[in-house]
Amino acid sequence: MSMKPTSSKKESPSMRIAFEMNMDESYVQSMLDLLEDAIRTIQNKDNGGLSYEELYRNAYTLVLHKHGPRLYKLMKEVIEEHLRGEVRDIVVKSLYNDFLATLNTQWQDHKVSMQVIKDVFMYMDRVYVKNNKVDEVQDLGLKLFKELVVNHPQIKTHLTSTLLDMVSKERRGEIVDRGAVKATCEMLMTLGIKTRTVYEENFEQPFLEVSGEFFKMESQQFLAENSASVYVKKVEARIKEEAERAKHYLDLSSEVPITSVVERELISVHMKTIVEMENSGVVYMLKNDKQEDLKCMYGLLQRVEGGLQCMCEAMRGYIRECGKTLVDSEGDINNTVAYVQSLLDLKERFDEFLKNSFANDHTFKQAICSEFEHFLNLNPKSPEYLSLFIDDKLKKGTKGLTEQDIERVLDQSIVLFKFLVDKDVFERWVLLFPMVLRTLTLFQNNTNEICCFNLFHPISGIT
């Protein structure tokens, strides 16, 4: 209830006291007694018959006549007595019977009463408090409630354990009173007076510690019971759930730290295990074209430091294995065109992974190119085979090769050409195939210049 003094035509005897210029001790004490009774009445929620104008004028006069220290001391002692006695006793008695609801009720009552008391002592706040650098009435009420109620040993311990127990129950799927938890967290934040210290000490720090242990055990269970793709989905669901909990009934500022705990225990600690999981990890997903699963894993691992590097290394190893297998089996293929086409098909597969699963990540793109360059140059005949591939494709088009057909053949070829270390060898072989040179010459005359032609330009000898 907000109160502002208003003028009155008729003054009571006590109001006249407020304007006595020469006040003796009895007058001072009578005003202090009046204000003390008023504070108690306000705290007991029986303040309907109080004259707030009268109370304000008495407080004003006391401060005006240099009795601010006595008035401030009196107000503090009355508030302390109420909190230490009635309020704390009520809360302690409710420890095992509707504890949070009782605590929150007492907190709400305290806030209302302090607002009224603040209005009564408004002049003291503006003058005495400011000049003497003591706590404002509102802040004093917060500090006293924190010290005498929330920080009372029995209440403090039980408050933390109750909040942690309710979060734990909800994680197990039980229904809890979110409203009570939210109100309590808001109370702790308010008691910090523009800081998070009270909230952190009484809830967040133990909450993060307990959560770390919980997620550590949960990760072991997830890994033992699920494939890599299912594990990833469960971790994503857990991150979402914890973020929503912070938004809905914890303080919103807890979202970042609790998410960090989840990421540490469920991702960072186990990322190598997830990536290398037999029959379900990255290699399995690549072998079986599980593009969506790879995309989900990429999204999860990018949350933590080193996550994508770990995944990229697994992909790199698989590419090298596939490429080496192709190069080593080249003698068995007995078909140079089929050999080159197999290399192109492999490159196309990983280009699809890069686009659909790895968000065109530059690191993954570099890894793919690096591995193709490595194993393509393991075979000294690669330049020869590439030239034969181009010649074969162009010869098959003699019945009617379109510009698009030529472009497609050259585009395919340039994919491998750019990985060749010894491009001079490729040039020597291309010069042996008139069809290739003739096609390149004709292609140059086309008004639609294609970028891949520019790379073959030096080879063709065309100026």
CSV table of C-alpha atoms in Angstrom, one decimal:
chain,number,residue,atom,x,y,z
A,1,MET,CA,0.0,0.0,0.0
A,2,SER,CA,1.5,3.3,-1.1
A,3,MET,CA,0.8,6.3,1.1
A,4,LYS,CA,1.3,10.1,0.6
A,5,PRO,CA,0.5,12.7,3.2
A,6,THR,CA,-2.4,14.9,2.5
A,7,SER,CA,-3.7,18.1,4.1
A,8,SER,CA,-6.4,17.9,6.8
A,9,LYS,CA,-8.6,20.6,8.2
A,10,LYS,CA,-8.9,19.0,11.6
A,11,GLU,CA,-5.8,17.9,13.6
A,12,SER,CA,-5.8,15.4,16.4
A,13,PRO,CA,-3.8,16.0,19.6
A,14,SER,CA,-1.0,13.8,18.4
A,15,MET,CA,-0.8,15.7,15.2
A,16,ARG,CA,-0.4,18.9,17.2
A,17,ILE,CA,2.5,17.2,19.0
A,18,ALA,CA,4.3,17.0,15.7
A,19,PHE,CA,4.4,20.7,15.3
A,20,GLU,CA,5.5,21.7,18.8
A,21,MET,CA,8.8,23.6,18.2
A,22,ASN,CA,10.1,23.2,21.7
A,23,MET,CA,9.7,19.5,22.3
A,24,ASP,CA,10.8,18.0,25.6
A,25,GLU,CA,11.7,14.4,26.1
A,26,SER,CA,8.1,13.4,26.9
A,27,TYR,CA,6.9,14.7,23.5
A,28,VAL,CA,9.7,13.0,21.7
A,29,GLN,CA,9.0,9.7,23.5
A,30,SER,CA,5.2,10.0,22.8
A,31,MET,CA,5.9,10.3,19.1
A,32,LEU,CA,8.3,7.4,19.1
A,33,ASP,CA,5.8,5.3,21.0
A,34,LEU,CA,3.1,6.2,18.5
A,35,LEU,CA,5.3,5.1,15.6
A,36,GLU,CA,6.4,1.9,17.3
A,37,ASP,CA,2.8,0.9,17.8
A,38,ALA,CA,2.0,1.8,14.2
A,39,ILE,CA,4.9,-0.4,12.9
A,40,ARG,CA,3.6,-3.4,15.0
A,41,THR,CA,0.1,-2.8,13.8
A,42,ILE,CA,1.3,-2.7,10.1
A,43,GLN,CA,3.2,-6.0,10.6
A,44,ASN,CA,0.1,-7.6,12.1
A,45,LYS,CA,-1.9,-6.6,9.1
A,46,ASP,CA,-4.4,-4.6,11.3
A,47,ASN,CA,-3.6,-1.2,9.9
A,48,GLY,CA,-7.0,-0.2,8.6
A,49,GLY,CA,-7.6,2.4,11.3
A,50,LEU,CA,-4.2,4.1,11.1
A,51,SER,CA,-3.8,7.7,10.0
A,52,TYR,CA,-0.8,7.6,7.6
A,53,GLU,CA,-0.7,11.4,7.4
A,54,GLU,CA,-0.4,11.6,11.2
A,55,LEU,CA,2.4,9.0,11.2
A,56,TYR,CA,4.3,10.7,8.4
A,57,ARG,CA,4.1,14.1,10.2
A,58,ASN,CA,5.5,12.6,13.4
A,59,ALA,CA,8.3,10.9,11.7
A,60,TYR,CA,9.0,14.1,9.7
A,61,THR,CA,9.1,16.2,12.9
A,62,LEU,CA,11.5,13.7,14.7
A,63,VAL,CA,14.0,13.9,11.8
A,64,LEU,CA,13.6,17.6,11.5
A,65,HIS,CA,14.5,18.0,15.2
A,66,LYS,CA,17.6,15.8,14.9
A,67,HIS,CA,16.0,12.6,16.4
A,68,GLY,CA,16.7,10.6,13.2
A,69,PRO,CA,19.2,8.2,14.9
A,70,ARG,CA,16.6,7.3,17.6
A,71,LEU,CA,13.8,6.9,15.0
A,72,TYR,CA,16.0,4.7,12.7
A,73,LYS,CA,17.1,2.6,15.7
A,74,LEU,CA,13.6,2.1,16.9
A,75,MET,CA,12.3,1.1,13.5
A,76,LYS,CA,15.1,-1.4,13.0
A,77,GLU,CA,14.6,-3.0,16.5
A,78,VAL,CA,10.8,-3.4,16.0
A,79,ILE,CA,11.3,-5.1,12.6
A,80,GLU,CA,14.1,-7.3,14.0
A,81,GLU,CA,11.8,-8.3,16.9
A,82,HIS,CA,9.0,-9.3,14.6
A,83,LEU,CA,11.2,-11.3,12.2
A,84,ARG,CA,13.2,-13.0,15.0
A,85,GLY,CA,10.1,-13.9,16.9
A,86,GLU,CA,6.8,-14.4,15.1
A,87,VAL,CA,7.9,-14.8,11.5
A,88,ARG,CA,10.9,-17.1,12.2
A,89,ASP,CA,8.9,-19.3,14.6
A,90,ILE,CA,6.1,-19.8,12.0
A,91,VAL,CA,8.6,-20.8,9.3
A,92,VAL,CA,10.5,-23.2,11.5
A,93,LYS,CA,7.3,-24.9,12.6
A,94,SER,CA,6.5,-25.5,8.9
A,95,LEU,CA,9.8,-27.2,8.0
A,96,TYR,CA,8.1,-30.5,7.3
A,97,ASN,CA,4.6,-29.3,6.5
A,98,ASP,CA,4.1,-27.0,3.5
A,99,PHE,CA,7.4,-25.3,4.1
A,100,LEU,CA,7.9,-23.3,0.8
A,101,ALA,CA,4.3,-22.1,0.8
A,102,THR,CA,4.7,-20.9,4.4
A,103,LEU,CA,8.0,-19.2,3.8
A,104,ASN,CA,6.7,-17.5,0.7
A,105,THR,CA,3.6,-16.2,2.6
A,106,GLN,CA,5.7,-14.7,5.3
A,107,TRP,CA,8.0,-13.2,2.7
A,108,GLN,CA,5.0,-11.6,0.8
A,109,ASP,CA,3.6,-10.2,4.1
A,110,HIS,CA,7.0,-8.8,5.0
A,111,LYS,CA,7.3,-7.1,1.6
A,112,VAL,CA,3.9,-5.5,1.9
A,113,SER,CA,4.5,-4.3,5.5
A,114,MET,CA,7.9,-2.8,4.5
A,115,GLN,CA,6.4,-0.9,1.7
A,116,VAL,CA,4.0,0.8,4.1
A,117,ILE,CA,6.7,1.4,6.6
A,118,LYS,CA,8.9,2.9,3.9
A,119,ASP,CA,6.1,5.3,3.1
A,120,VAL,CA,5.7,6.4,6.7
A,121,PHE,CA,9.4,7.0,7.0
A,122,MET,CA,9.8,8.6,3.6
A,123,TYR,CA,11.3,11.8,4.9
A,124,MET,CA,13.8,9.9,7.1
A,125,ASP,CA,14.9,8.0,4.0
A,126,ARG,CA,15.4,11.1,2.1
A,127,VAL,CA,17.3,13.1,4.8
A,128,TYR,CA,18.7,11.1,7.7
A,129,VAL,CA,19.5,7.9,5.7
A,130,LYS,CA,21.1,9.8,2.8
A,131,ASN,CA,23.2,12.0,5.1
A,132,ASN,CA,24.4,9.2,7.4
A,133,LYS,CA,25.0,6.6,4.7
A,134,VAL,CA,22.9,3.9,6.4
A,135,ASP,CA,20.6,1.4,4.7
A,136,GLU,CA,17.4,2.7,3.2
A,137,VAL,CA,14.3,1.4,4.8
A,138,GLN,CA,13.5,-1.0,1.9
A,139,ASP,CA,17.1,-2.4,1.8
A,140,LEU,CA,17.1,-2.7,5.6
A,141,GLY,CA,14.0,-4.8,5.5
A,142,LEU,CA,15.6,-7.1,2.9
A,143,LYS,CA,18.8,-7.5,4.9
A,144,LEU,CA,17.0,-8.3,8.1
A,145,PHE,CA,14.7,-10.9,6.5
A,146,LYS,CA,17.8,-12.5,4.9
A,147,GLU,CA,19.8,-12.5,8.2
A,148,LEU,CA,17.0,-13.4,10.7
A,149,VAL,CA,14.8,-15.7,8.6
A,150,VAL,CA,16.5,-17.2,5.5
A,151,ASN,CA,19.9,-17.5,7.0
A,152,HIS,CA,18.7,-19.1,10.2
A,153,PRO,CA,20.5,-22.5,10.3
A,154,GLN,CA,17.5,-24.7,10.3
A,155,ILE,CA,15.7,-22.7,7.6
A,156,LYS,CA,18.7,-22.2,5.4
A,157,THR,CA,19.6,-25.9,5.3
A,158,HIS,CA,16.1,-27.0,4.8
A,159,LEU,CA,15.4,-24.4,2.1
A,160,THR,CA,18.3,-25.6,0.0
A,161,SER,CA,17.5,-29.3,0.4
A,162,THR,CA,13.8,-28.7,-0.4
A,163,LEU,CA,14.6,-26.9,-3.6
A,164,LEU,CA,17.1,-29.5,-4.8
A,165,ASP,CA,14.7,-32.3,-3.9
A,166,MET,CA,11.9,-30.7,-6.0
A,167,VAL,CA,14.2,-30.4,-9.0
A,168,SER,CA,15.3,-34.0,-8.6
A,169,LYS,CA,11.8,-35.2,-8.4
A,170,GLU,CA,10.8,-33.4,-11.6
A,171,ARG,CA,13.8,-34.8,-13.4
A,172,ARG,CA,12.5,-38.2,-12.5
A,173,GLY,CA,9.1,-37.4,-14.0
A,174,GLU,CA,7.2,-36.5,-10.9
A,175,ILE,CA,4.9,-33.4,-10.6
A,176,VAL,CA,6.1,-30.6,-8.4
A,177,ASP,CA,4.8,-27.2,-7.4
A,178,ARG,CA,6.7,-25.1,-9.9
A,179,GLY,CA,5.0,-21.9,-8.6
A,180,ALA,CA,6.4,-22.4,-5.1
A,181,VAL,CA,9.9,-23.0,-6.5
A,182,LYS,CA,9.7,-20.0,-8.7
A,183,ALA,CA,8.5,-17.7,-5.9
A,184,THR,CA,11.3,-18.9,-3.7
A,185,CYS,CA,13.9,-18.2,-6.4
A,186,GLU,CA,12.5,-14.8,-6.9
A,187,MET,CA,12.7,-14.1,-3.2
A,188,LEU,CA,16.4,-15.2,-3.1
A,189,MET,CA,17.2,-12.9,-6.0
A,190,THR,CA,15.4,-10.0,-4.4
A,191,LEU,CA,17.2,-10.5,-1.1
A,192,GLY,CA,20.5,-10.1,-3.0
A,193,ILE,CA,19.7,-6.5,-3.5
A,194,LYS,CA,20.8,-6.2,-7.2
A,195,THR,CA,23.3,-9.1,-6.9
A,196,ARG,CA,23.0,-12.9,-7.3
A,197,THR,CA,24.9,-13.7,-4.1
A,198,VAL,CA,22.0,-14.9,-2.0
A,199,TYR,CA,20.5,-16.9,-4.8
A,200,GLU,CA,23.9,-18.5,-5.6
A,201,GLU,CA,24.7,-19.3,-2.0
A,202,ASN,CA,21.3,-20.8,-1.1
A,203,PHE,CA,20.5,-22.5,-4.3
A,204,GLU,CA,22.5,-22.2,-7.5
A,205,GLN,CA,25.9,-23.4,-6.3
A,206,PRO,CA,24.6,-26.6,-4.6
A,207,PHE,CA,22.1,-27.0,-7.5
A,208,LEU,CA,25.0,-27.1,-10.1
A,209,GLU,CA,27.1,-29.5,-7.9
A,210,VAL,CA,24.2,-31.9,-7.5
A,211,SER,CA,23.3,-31.6,-11.1
A,212,GLY,CA,26.8,-32.5,-12.2
A,213,GLU,CA,26.7,-35.7,-10.2
A,214,PHE,CA,23.3,-36.5,-11.6
A,215,PHE,CA,24.3,-36.0,-15.2
A,216,LYS,CA,27.5,-38.0,-14.7
A,217,MET,CA,25.4,-41.0,-13.6
A,218,GLU,CA,22.9,-40.4,-16.4
A,219,SER,CA,25.5,-40.3,-19.0
A,220,GLN,CA,26.8,-43.7,-18.0
A,221,GLN,CA,23.3,-45.1,-18.2
A,222,PHE,CA,22.7,-43.5,-21.6
A,223,LEU,CA,25.9,-44.8,-23.1
A,224,ALA,CA,25.2,-48.3,-21.8
A,225,GLU,CA,21.7,-48.5,-23.1
A,226,ASN,CA,21.7,-46.5,-26.4
A,227,SER,CA,23.3,-46.2,-29.8
A,228,ALA,CA,25.2,-43.0,-30.7
A,229,SER,CA,22.2,-41.5,-32.5
A,230,VAL,CA,19.8,-42.2,-29.7
A,231,TYR,CA,22.4,-40.9,-27.1
A,232,VAL,CA,22.6,-37.6,-29.1
A,233,LYS,CA,18.8,-37.2,-29.1
A,234,LYS,CA,18.6,-37.9,-25.3
A,235,VAL,CA,21.3,-35.3,-24.6
A,236,GLU,CA,19.5,-32.7,-26.8
A,237,ALA,CA,16.3,-33.4,-24.9
A,238,ARG,CA,18.1,-33.0,-21.6
A,239,ILE,CA,19.6,-29.7,-22.6
A,240,LYS,CA,16.2,-28.4,-23.7
A,241,GLU,CA,14.6,-29.6,-20.5
A,242,GLU,CA,17.2,-27.9,-18.3
A,243,ALA,CA,17.0,-24.6,-20.2
A,244,GLU,CA,13.2,-24.7,-20.0
A,245,ARG,CA,13.4,-25.3,-16.2
A,246,ALA,CA,15.6,-22.2,-15.8
A,247,LYS,CA,13.2,-20.1,-17.9
A,248,HIS,CA,10.0,-21.3,-16.3
A,249,TYR,CA,10.7,-21.5,-12.5
A,250,LEU,CA,14.3,-21.0,-11.6
A,251,ASP,CA,16.0,-17.7,-12.2
A,252,LEU,CA,16.7,-17.1,-15.9
A,253,SER,CA,20.3,-16.4,-15.2
A,254,SER,CA,20.7,-20.1,-14.3
A,255,GLU,CA,20.2,-21.2,-17.9
A,256,VAL,CA,23.8,-20.7,-19.0
A,257,PRO,CA,25.5,-22.3,-16.0
A,258,ILE,CA,23.2,-25.4,-15.9
A,259,THR,CA,23.6,-25.8,-19.7
A,260,SER,CA,27.3,-25.7,-19.3
A,261,VAL,CA,27.1,-28.5,-16.7
A,262,VAL,CA,25.0,-30.7,-19.0
A,263,GLU,CA,27.4,-30.1,-21.9
A,264,ARG,CA,30.5,-30.9,-19.8
A,265,GLU,CA,29.1,-34.2,-18.3
A,266,LEU,CA,27.1,-35.5,-21.3
A,267,ILE,CA,29.2,-34.2,-24.2
A,268,SER,CA,32.7,-33.1,-23.4
A,269,VAL,CA,33.6,-36.1,-21.2
A,270,HIS,CA,32.2,-38.6,-23.6
A,271,MET,CA,32.6,-37.1,-27.1
A,272,LYS,CA,35.3,-39.5,-28.2
A,273,THR,CA,33.2,-42.5,-27.0
A,274,ILE,CA,30.2,-41.1,-28.9
A,275,VAL,CA,32.1,-40.5,-32.1
A,276,GLU,CA,33.8,-43.9,-32.1
A,277,MET,CA,30.9,-46.0,-30.9
A,278,GLU,CA,31.0,-49.3,-32.7
A,279,ASN,CA,28.1,-50.0,-35.0
A,280,SER,CA,26.6,-46.6,-34.4
A,281,GLY,CA,29.3,-43.9,-34.3
A,282,VAL,CA,30.5,-41.5,-37.1
A,283,VAL,CA,32.0,-44.3,-39.3
A,284,TYR,CA,28.8,-46.3,-39.1
A,285,MET,CA,26.7,-43.3,-40.0
A,286,LEU,CA,29.0,-42.4,-43.0
A,287,LYS,CA,29.0,-46.0,-44.2
A,288,ASN,CA,25.2,-46.2,-44.1
A,289,ASP,CA,24.5,-42.7,-45.3
A,290,LYS,CA,22.9,-41.5,-42.1
A,291,GLN,CA,22.9,-37.8,-43.0
A,292,GLU,CA,20.3,-36.7,-40.5
A,293,ASP,CA,22.0,-38.5,-37.6
A,294,LEU,CA,25.4,-37.0,-38.6
A,295,LYS,CA,23.7,-33.6,-38.7
A,296,CYS,CA,22.3,-34.1,-35.2
A,297,MET,CA,25.7,-35.2,-33.9
A,298,TYR,CA,27.4,-32.2,-35.6
A,299,GLY,CA,24.9,-29.8,-33.9
A,300,LEU,CA,25.5,-31.4,-30.5
A,301,LEU,CA,29.3,-31.5,-30.7
A,302,GLN,CA,29.7,-27.9,-31.9
A,303,ARG,CA,28.5,-26.9,-28.4
A,304,VAL,CA,31.8,-28.0,-26.8
A,305,GLU,CA,35.4,-27.2,-27.3
A,306,GLY,CA,37.1,-29.8,-29.5
A,307,GLY,CA,33.8,-31.6,-30.3
A,308,LEU,CA,33.8,-30.9,-34.1
A,309,GLN,CA,37.6,-31.6,-34.3
A,310,CYS,CA,36.9,-35.0,-32.8
A,311,MET,CA,34.1,-35.7,-35.3
A,312,CYS,CA,36.2,-34.3,-38.2
A,313,GLU,CA,39.1,-36.6,-37.4
A,314,ALA,CA,36.8,-39.7,-37.4
A,315,MET,CA,35.5,-38.6,-40.8
A,316,ARG,CA,39.0,-38.0,-42.1
A,317,GLY,CA,40.1,-41.5,-41.1
A,318,TYR,CA,37.1,-43.0,-42.8
A,319,ILE,CA,37.8,-41.1,-46.1
A,320,ARG,CA,41.4,-42.1,-46.1
A,321,GLU,CA,40.4,-45.8,-45.6
A,322,CYS,CA,37.9,-45.6,-48.4
A,323,GLY,CA,40.4,-43.9,-50.8
A,324,LYS,CA,43.2,-46.2,-50.0
A,325,THR,CA,40.9,-49.2,-50.6
A,326,LEU,CA,40.1,-47.8,-54.1
A,327,VAL,CA,43.7,-47.0,-54.9
A,328,ASP,CA,44.9,-50.4,-53.7
A,329,SER,CA,42.2,-52.2,-55.7
A,330,GLU,CA,42.9,-50.3,-58.9
A,331,GLY,CA,44.8,-53.2,-60.4
A,332,ASP,CA,41.8,-55.5,-59.9
A,333,ILE,CA,39.3,-53.1,-61.6
A,334,ASN,CA,41.1,-53.4,-65.0
A,335,ASN,CA,39.0,-50.4,-66.1
A,336,THR,CA,40.6,-47.0,-65.7
A,337,VAL,CA,37.3,-45.2,-66.4
A,338,ALA,CA,35.6,-47.2,-63.6
A,339,TYR,CA,38.5,-46.4,-61.3
A,340,VAL,CA,38.2,-42.6,-61.9
A,341,GLN,CA,34.4,-42.8,-61.7
A,342,SER,CA,34.6,-44.5,-58.3
A,343,LEU,CA,36.8,-41.7,-57.1
A,344,LEU,CA,34.3,-39.2,-58.4
A,345,ASP,CA,31.4,-41.0,-56.7
A,346,LEU,CA,33.3,-41.1,-53.4
A,347,LYS,CA,33.9,-37.3,-53.7
A,348,GLU,CA,30.2,-36.7,-54.5
A,349,ARG,CA,29.2,-38.7,-51.4
A,350,PHE,CA,31.3,-36.6,-49.1
A,351,ASP,CA,30.2,-33.4,-50.8
A,352,GLU,CA,26.6,-34.5,-49.9
A,353,PHE,CA,27.7,-35.1,-46.3
A,354,LEU,CA,29.4,-31.7,-46.2
A,355,LYS,CA,26.3,-29.9,-47.4
A,356,ASN,CA,23.5,-31.9,-45.6
A,357,SER,CA,25.3,-32.9,-42.4
A,358,PHE,CA,28.2,-30.6,-41.7
A,359,ALA,CA,26.7,-27.2,-42.6
A,360,ASN,CA,29.4,-26.7,-45.2
A,361,ASP,CA,31.9,-26.3,-42.3
A,362,HIS,CA,35.2,-25.0,-43.7
A,363,THR,CA,37.2,-27.4,-41.4
A,364,PHE,CA,35.3,-30.4,-42.7
A,365,LYS,CA,35.7,-29.2,-46.3
A,366,GLN,CA,39.5,-28.8,-45.9
A,367,ALA,CA,39.7,-32.3,-44.3
A,368,ILE,CA,37.8,-33.9,-47.3
A,369,CYS,CA,40.1,-32.1,-49.8
A,370,SER,CA,43.2,-33.0,-47.9
A,371,GLU,CA,42.4,-36.7,-47.8
A,372,PHE,CA,41.5,-36.8,-51.5
A,373,GLU,CA,44.7,-35.2,-52.4
A,374,HIS,CA,46.6,-37.7,-50.2
A,375,PHE,CA,45.2,-40.9,-51.6
A,376,LEU,CA,44.8,-39.7,-55.2
A,377,ASN,CA,48.6,-39.1,-55.4
A,378,LEU,CA,49.4,-42.4,-53.8
A,379,ASN,CA,48.8,-43.9,-57.3
A,380,PRO,CA,51.4,-42.5,-59.8
A,381,LYS,CA,49.0,-43.4,-62.6
A,382,SER,CA,46.2,-41.1,-61.5
A,383,PRO,CA,47.1,-38.4,-64.1
A,384,GLU,CA,47.1,-41.0,-66.9
A,385,TYR,CA,43.8,-42.4,-65.7
A,386,LEU,CA,42.1,-39.0,-65.5
A,387,SER,CA,43.1,-38.2,-69.0
A,388,LEU,CA,41.8,-41.5,-70.3
A,389,PHE,CA,38.5,-40.9,-68.4
A,390,ILE,CA,38.1,-37.5,-70.1
A,391,ASP,CA,38.8,-38.9,-73.5
A,392,ASP,CA,36.4,-41.8,-73.0
A,393,LYS,CA,33.6,-39.5,-71.9
A,394,LEU,CA,34.1,-37.2,-74.9
A,395,LYS,CA,34.3,-40.0,-77.4
A,396,LYS,CA,31.0,-41.4,-76.3
A,397,GLY,CA,29.5,-38.0,-77.1
A,398,THR,CA,30.4,-38.0,-80.8
A,399,LYS,CA,26.8,-38.8,-81.8
A,400,GLY,CA,25.7,-35.4,-80.3
A,401,LEU,CA,27.5,-33.9,-77.4
A,402,THR,CA,25.7,-30.9,-76.0
A,403,GLU,CA,27.4,-28.0,-74.3
A,404,GLN,CA,25.9,-29.1,-71.0
A,405,ASP,CA,27.4,-32.6,-71.5
A,406,ILE,CA,30.8,-31.1,-72.1
A,407,GLU,CA,30.5,-28.9,-69.1
A,408,ARG,CA,29.5,-31.8,-66.9
A,409,VAL,CA,32.5,-34.0,-68.0
A,410,LEU,CA,34.9,-31.2,-67.5
A,411,ASP,CA,33.4,-30.3,-64.1
A,412,GLN,CA,33.7,-33.9,-63.0
A,413,SER,CA,37.3,-34.1,-64.2
A,414,ILE,CA,38.4,-30.8,-62.6
A,415,VAL,CA,37.2,-32.2,-59.2
A,416,LEU,CA,40.1,-34.7,-59.3
A,417,PHE,CA,42.5,-32.6,-61.4
A,418,LYS,CA,42.8,-30.0,-58.6
A,419,PHE,CA,44.0,-32.7,-56.3
A,420,LEU,CA,46.9,-33.8,-58.5
A,421,VAL,CA,50.3,-32.8,-57.2
A,422,ASP,CA,52.1,-33.5,-60.5
A,423,LYS,CA,49.9,-31.7,-63.0
A,424,ASP,CA,52.6,-31.8,-65.7
A,425,VAL,CA,52.2,-35.6,-66.0
A,426,PHE,CA,48.5,-35.0,-66.6
A,427,GLU,CA,49.4,-32.5,-69.4
A,428,ARG,CA,51.6,-34.9,-71.2
A,429,TRP,CA,48.9,-37.5,-71.2
A,430,VAL,CA,46.2,-35.1,-72.4
A,431,LEU,CA,48.3,-34.1,-75.4
A,432,LEU,CA,48.1,-37.7,-76.6
A,433,PHE,CA,44.3,-37.4,-77.0
A,434,PRO,CA,43.2,-35.2,-79.9
A,435,MET,CA,39.5,-35.5,-79.0
A,436,VAL,CA,40.2,-33.8,-75.7
A,437,LEU,CA,42.2,-30.9,-77.3
A,438,ARG,CA,39.6,-30.4,-80.0
A,439,THR,CA,36.8,-30.3,-77.5
A,440,LEU,CA,38.6,-27.8,-75.4
A,441,THR,CA,39.2,-25.6,-78.4
A,442,LEU,CA,35.6,-25.7,-79.4
A,443,PHE,CA,34.6,-25.1,-75.8
A,444,GLN,CA,36.7,-22.0,-75.6
A,445,ASN,CA,34.8,-20.4,-78.6
A,446,ASN,CA,31.6,-20.7,-76.6
A,447,THR,CA,30.5,-17.3,-75.3
A,448,ASN,CA,29.6,-18.8,-71.9
A,449,GLU,CA,33.0,-19.2,-70.4
A,450,ILE,CA,33.2,-22.0,-67.8
A,451,CYS,CA,35.6,-21.6,-64.9
A,452,CYS,CA,36.8,-25.2,-65.2
A,453,PHE,CA,38.1,-24.5,-68.7
A,454,ASN,CA,40.4,-21.8,-67.4
A,455,LEU,CA,42.2,-24.5,-65.4
A,456,PHE,CA,42.7,-26.7,-68.5
A,457,HIS,CA,43.7,-23.7,-70.6
A,458,PRO,CA,47.5,-24.0,-70.2
A,459,ILE,CA,47.3,-27.7,-71.0
A,460,SER,CA,45.4,-27.2,-74.3
A,461,GLY,CA,48.0,-24.8,-75.6
A,462,ILE,CA,45.3,-22.5,-76.8
A,463,THR,CA,46.0,-18.8,-76.6
